[in-house]
Each structure stands twice: as C-alpha cells, then as structure tokens.
C-alpha cells in the first residue's frame, strides 16, 4: 500500500482534473499560516502538500504514482455477483501469495473463538468463518494462507463431484 495517499493529502478525488489538484493545493497552502502555529506542524504539512502537488501536478509522475497506488491496493469484500463473494479471484490472490500449502496448513490462529486452532483444521470445520476472516482487518496476516486453503478445499470438492468417464 502507498505510504501516504497523495490524493488524501490534497483532499481531492483520484479521478479529478489537474485544475482541481492545483486549486486544492493553493487553497490548502494558503490555510497554513506560520504566524498562528507555534508548534511547527505547519512546516511538516507544507512539505507534505508540496510533495503531493509536485507528483500529482506533473502528468507523467501522476500516471506513475497512479500505477503504484493501484498495484498496492487489494479489493476485498462482497463482490457484485453474490453476497459474501470475494471481489478478487482466488487464483489472482494466490498467485501473489508466497505461502505454500504446508506452511498455510500449520498456521495457528491466536485470537477469538478459534484461538489455538490450525487453519488446516478450521477450513474443514468452519470455512465461512475463514472467508470472513480473510476480509477482516484482524485476518490480514492470515489472508494468503486462508485463501490458499479455501481454494484447495474448493478444488478438492469440485474433483469429487465430477463423474468419472467409462
């Protein structure tokens, strides 16, 4: 994820016009009056604003920043198809994960109602909880492992349903 979102610093939408970026920069910069700030925070804020405007005000740097920003964001949560669906395909998410099957199965949850449970055991008992956990902030560190185990489980269940050819 991008360290500080430059659009948030300038208080503008990511799809705004260059004129809006310039206007926001000028308005925010004008609000910072060093005479009224004895803490020196205005200097830090001014540097933040200057950096954001330097990058977003230049079309080439803005395109590069937008690319880095988009790559750092991962959409999770309900998708458009059905309630509870993950909006990014599992295969896409697994390709980005460096966790192998064995490591994923041995990870242990250390909080909540399933504290002490291994993910490999939990995927058999309560896969819906793991789906929820993969989208929740408390499950970020387990996300790759959970998605790998759920994908393996779904693949195994699909193979069991396919009728054999004779």
C-alpha positions as a printed NumPy array, in Angstrom:
array([[  0.   ,   0.   ,   0.   ],
       [  1.145,   3.541,  -0.682],
       [  2.589,   5.128,   2.483],
       [  0.515,   8.357,   2.438],
       [ -2.136,   8.738,  -0.205],
       [ -1.288,  11.936,  -2.048],
       [ -4.901,  12.411,  -3.103],
       [ -5.94 ,  12.306,   0.535],
       [ -3.248,  14.834,   1.463],
       [ -4.62 ,  17.246,  -1.17 ],
       [ -8.212,  16.271,  -0.278],
       [ -9.184,  15.505,  -3.89 ],
       [-10.636,  12.518,  -5.719],
       [ -8.189,  10.303,  -7.669],
       [-10.058,  10.938, -10.924],
       [-10.142,  14.736, -10.614],
       [ -8.877,  17.145, -13.256],
       [ -5.42 ,  18.746, -12.987],
       [ -7.071,  22.134, -12.354],
       [ -8.751,  20.737,  -9.232],
       [ -5.412,  19.485,  -7.923],
       [ -3.844,  22.891,  -8.418],
       [ -6.788,  24.702,  -6.787],
       [ -6.774,  22.341,  -3.804],
       [ -3.031,  22.783,  -3.359],
       [ -3.287,  26.573,  -3.414],
       [ -6.249,  26.63 ,  -1.019],
       [ -4.639,  24.266,   1.487],
       [ -1.291,  26.037,   1.281],
       [ -2.998,  29.383,   1.957],
       [ -4.608,  27.961,   5.12 ],
       [ -1.202,  27.188,   6.636],
       [ -0.167,  30.353,   8.394],
       [  3.154,  30.082,  10.254],
       [  2.237,  33.084,  12.416],
       [ -0.564,  31.126,  14.086],
       [  1.328,  27.857,  14.544],
       [  3.913,  27.845,  17.329],
       [  4.327,  24.035,  17.196],
       [  5.988,  23.947,  13.79 ],
       [  3.439,  21.496,  12.41 ],
       [  2.779,  23.856,   9.506],
       [  6.281,  23.163,   8.171],
       [  5.643,  19.414,   8.043],
       [  2.218,  19.939,   6.497],
       [  3.67 ,  22.346,   3.911],
       [  6.302,  19.786,   2.905],
       [  3.581,  17.131,   2.584],
       [  1.458,  19.413,   0.4  ],
       [  4.446,  20.438,  -1.733],
       [  5.45 ,  16.829,  -2.342],
       [  1.886,  15.789,  -3.192],
       [  1.489,  18.67 ,  -5.63 ],
       [  4.907,  18.094,  -7.202],
       [  3.939,  14.493,  -8.017],
       [  0.245,  14.905,  -8.853],
       [  0.745,  18.184, -10.688],
       [  3.057,  16.573, -13.242],
       [  1.132,  14.314, -15.692],
       [  3.955,  11.765, -16.068],
       [  4.63 ,  11.482, -12.355],
       [  0.889,  11.288, -11.664],
       [  0.486,   8.335, -14.082],
       [  3.421,   6.558, -12.424],
       [  2.005,   7.251,  -8.949],
       [ -1.459,   6.029, -10.005],
       [  0.123,   2.79 , -11.219],
       [  1.952,   2.24 ,  -7.917],
       [ -1.172,   3.182,  -5.987],
       [ -3.366,   0.751,  -7.929],
       [ -0.832,  -2.065,  -7.519],
       [ -0.747,  -1.518,  -3.77 ],
       [ -4.488,  -1.762,  -3.314],
       [ -6.247,  -5.096,  -2.996],
       [-10.015,  -5.115,  -3.242],
       [-11.703,  -7.416,  -0.756],
       [-15.228,  -7.765,   0.418],
       [-18.523,  -8.589,  -1.201],
       [-18.381,  -8.616,  -4.965],
       [-21.093,  -7.78 ,  -7.448],
       [-22.219, -11.371,  -8.069],
       [-23.378, -12.716,  -4.738],
       [-23.383, -11.745,  -1.064],
       [-20.148, -12.662,   0.672],
       [-18.193, -13.196,  -2.546],
       [-14.588, -12.035,  -2.668],
       [-14.276,  -9.419,  -5.406],
       [-10.808, -10.58 ,  -6.486],
       [-10.497, -14.113,  -7.805],
       [ -8.809, -16.568,  -5.512],
       [ -6.351, -17.607,  -8.195],
       [ -5.201, -13.991,  -8.628],
       [ -4.737, -13.585,  -4.898],
       [ -2.963, -16.944,  -4.549],
       [ -0.549, -16.108,  -7.327],
       [  0.565, -13.096,  -5.295],
       [  0.918, -15.134,  -2.101],
       [  4.252, -16.641,  -1.176],
       [  2.76 , -19.125,   1.303],
       [  2.981, -22.779,   0.323],
       [  0.319, -25.368,   1.192],
       [  2.223, -26.951,   4.046],
       [  3.035, -23.643,   5.713],
       [ -0.584, -22.471,   5.331],
       [ -1.939, -25.597,   6.99 ],
       [  0.299, -25.247,  10.042],
       [ -0.546, -21.616,  10.8  ],
       [ -2.422, -21.238,  14.084],
       [ -4.994, -18.592,  14.976],
       [ -4.022, -16.794,  18.185],
       [ -7.22 , -14.856,  18.969],
       [-11.004, -15.103,  19.081],
       [-13.251, -18.107,  19.373],
       [-10.854, -20.339,  17.428],
       [ -7.68 , -19.378,  19.303],
       [ -5.221, -22.274,  19.15 ],
       [ -6.801, -23.86 ,  16.052],
       [ -4.709, -24.664,  12.971],
       [ -6.029, -23.198,   9.73 ],
       [ -5.991, -26.655,   8.116],
       [ -8.401, -27.939,  10.777],
       [-10.551, -24.825,  10.728],
       [-11.084, -24.93 ,   6.948],
       [-12.845, -28.283,   7.436],
       [-14.95 , -27.138,  10.411],
       [-15.923, -23.535,   9.63 ],
       [-14.894, -22.311,   6.155],
       [-17.395, -19.43 ,   6.349],
       [-15.535, -18.018,   9.347],
       [-12.273, -18.221,   7.393],
       [-13.861, -16.413,   4.431],
       [-14.969, -13.674,   6.804],
       [-11.556, -13.552,   8.468],
       [ -9.796, -13.21 ,   5.108],
       [-11.765,  -9.985,   4.519],
       [-11.465,  -8.619,   8.076],
       [ -8.59 ,  -6.443,   9.259],
       [ -7.729,  -8.868,  12.054],
       [ -7.115, -11.603,   9.484],
       [ -4.696,  -9.71 ,   7.236],
       [ -1.695, -11.743,   8.357],
       [ -3.574, -14.98 ,   7.59 ],
       [ -5.188, -13.861,   4.313],
       [ -2.811, -15.61 ,   1.899],
       [ -2.904, -18.867,   3.858],
       [ -6.679, -18.799,   4.234],
       [ -7.263, -18.18 ,   0.547],
       [ -4.848, -20.959,  -0.41 ],
       [ -6.59 , -23.44 ,   1.899],
       [-10.061, -22.42 ,   0.71 ],
       [ -9.007, -22.737,  -2.931],
       [ -7.508, -26.186,  -2.261],
       [-10.703, -27.226,  -0.461],
       [-12.924, -25.971,  -3.279],
       [-10.733, -27.666,  -5.902],
       [-10.877, -30.953,  -3.981],
       [-14.679, -30.721,  -3.647],
       [-15.023, -29.996,  -7.382],
       [-12.941, -33.061,  -8.272],
       [-15.181, -35.215,  -6.075],
       [-18.316, -34.021,  -7.917],
       [-17.051, -34.696, -11.447],
       [-18.483, -38.008, -12.701],
       [-15.902, -40.466, -13.919],
       [-15.817, -41.337, -17.602],
       [-16.025, -45.013, -18.525]])
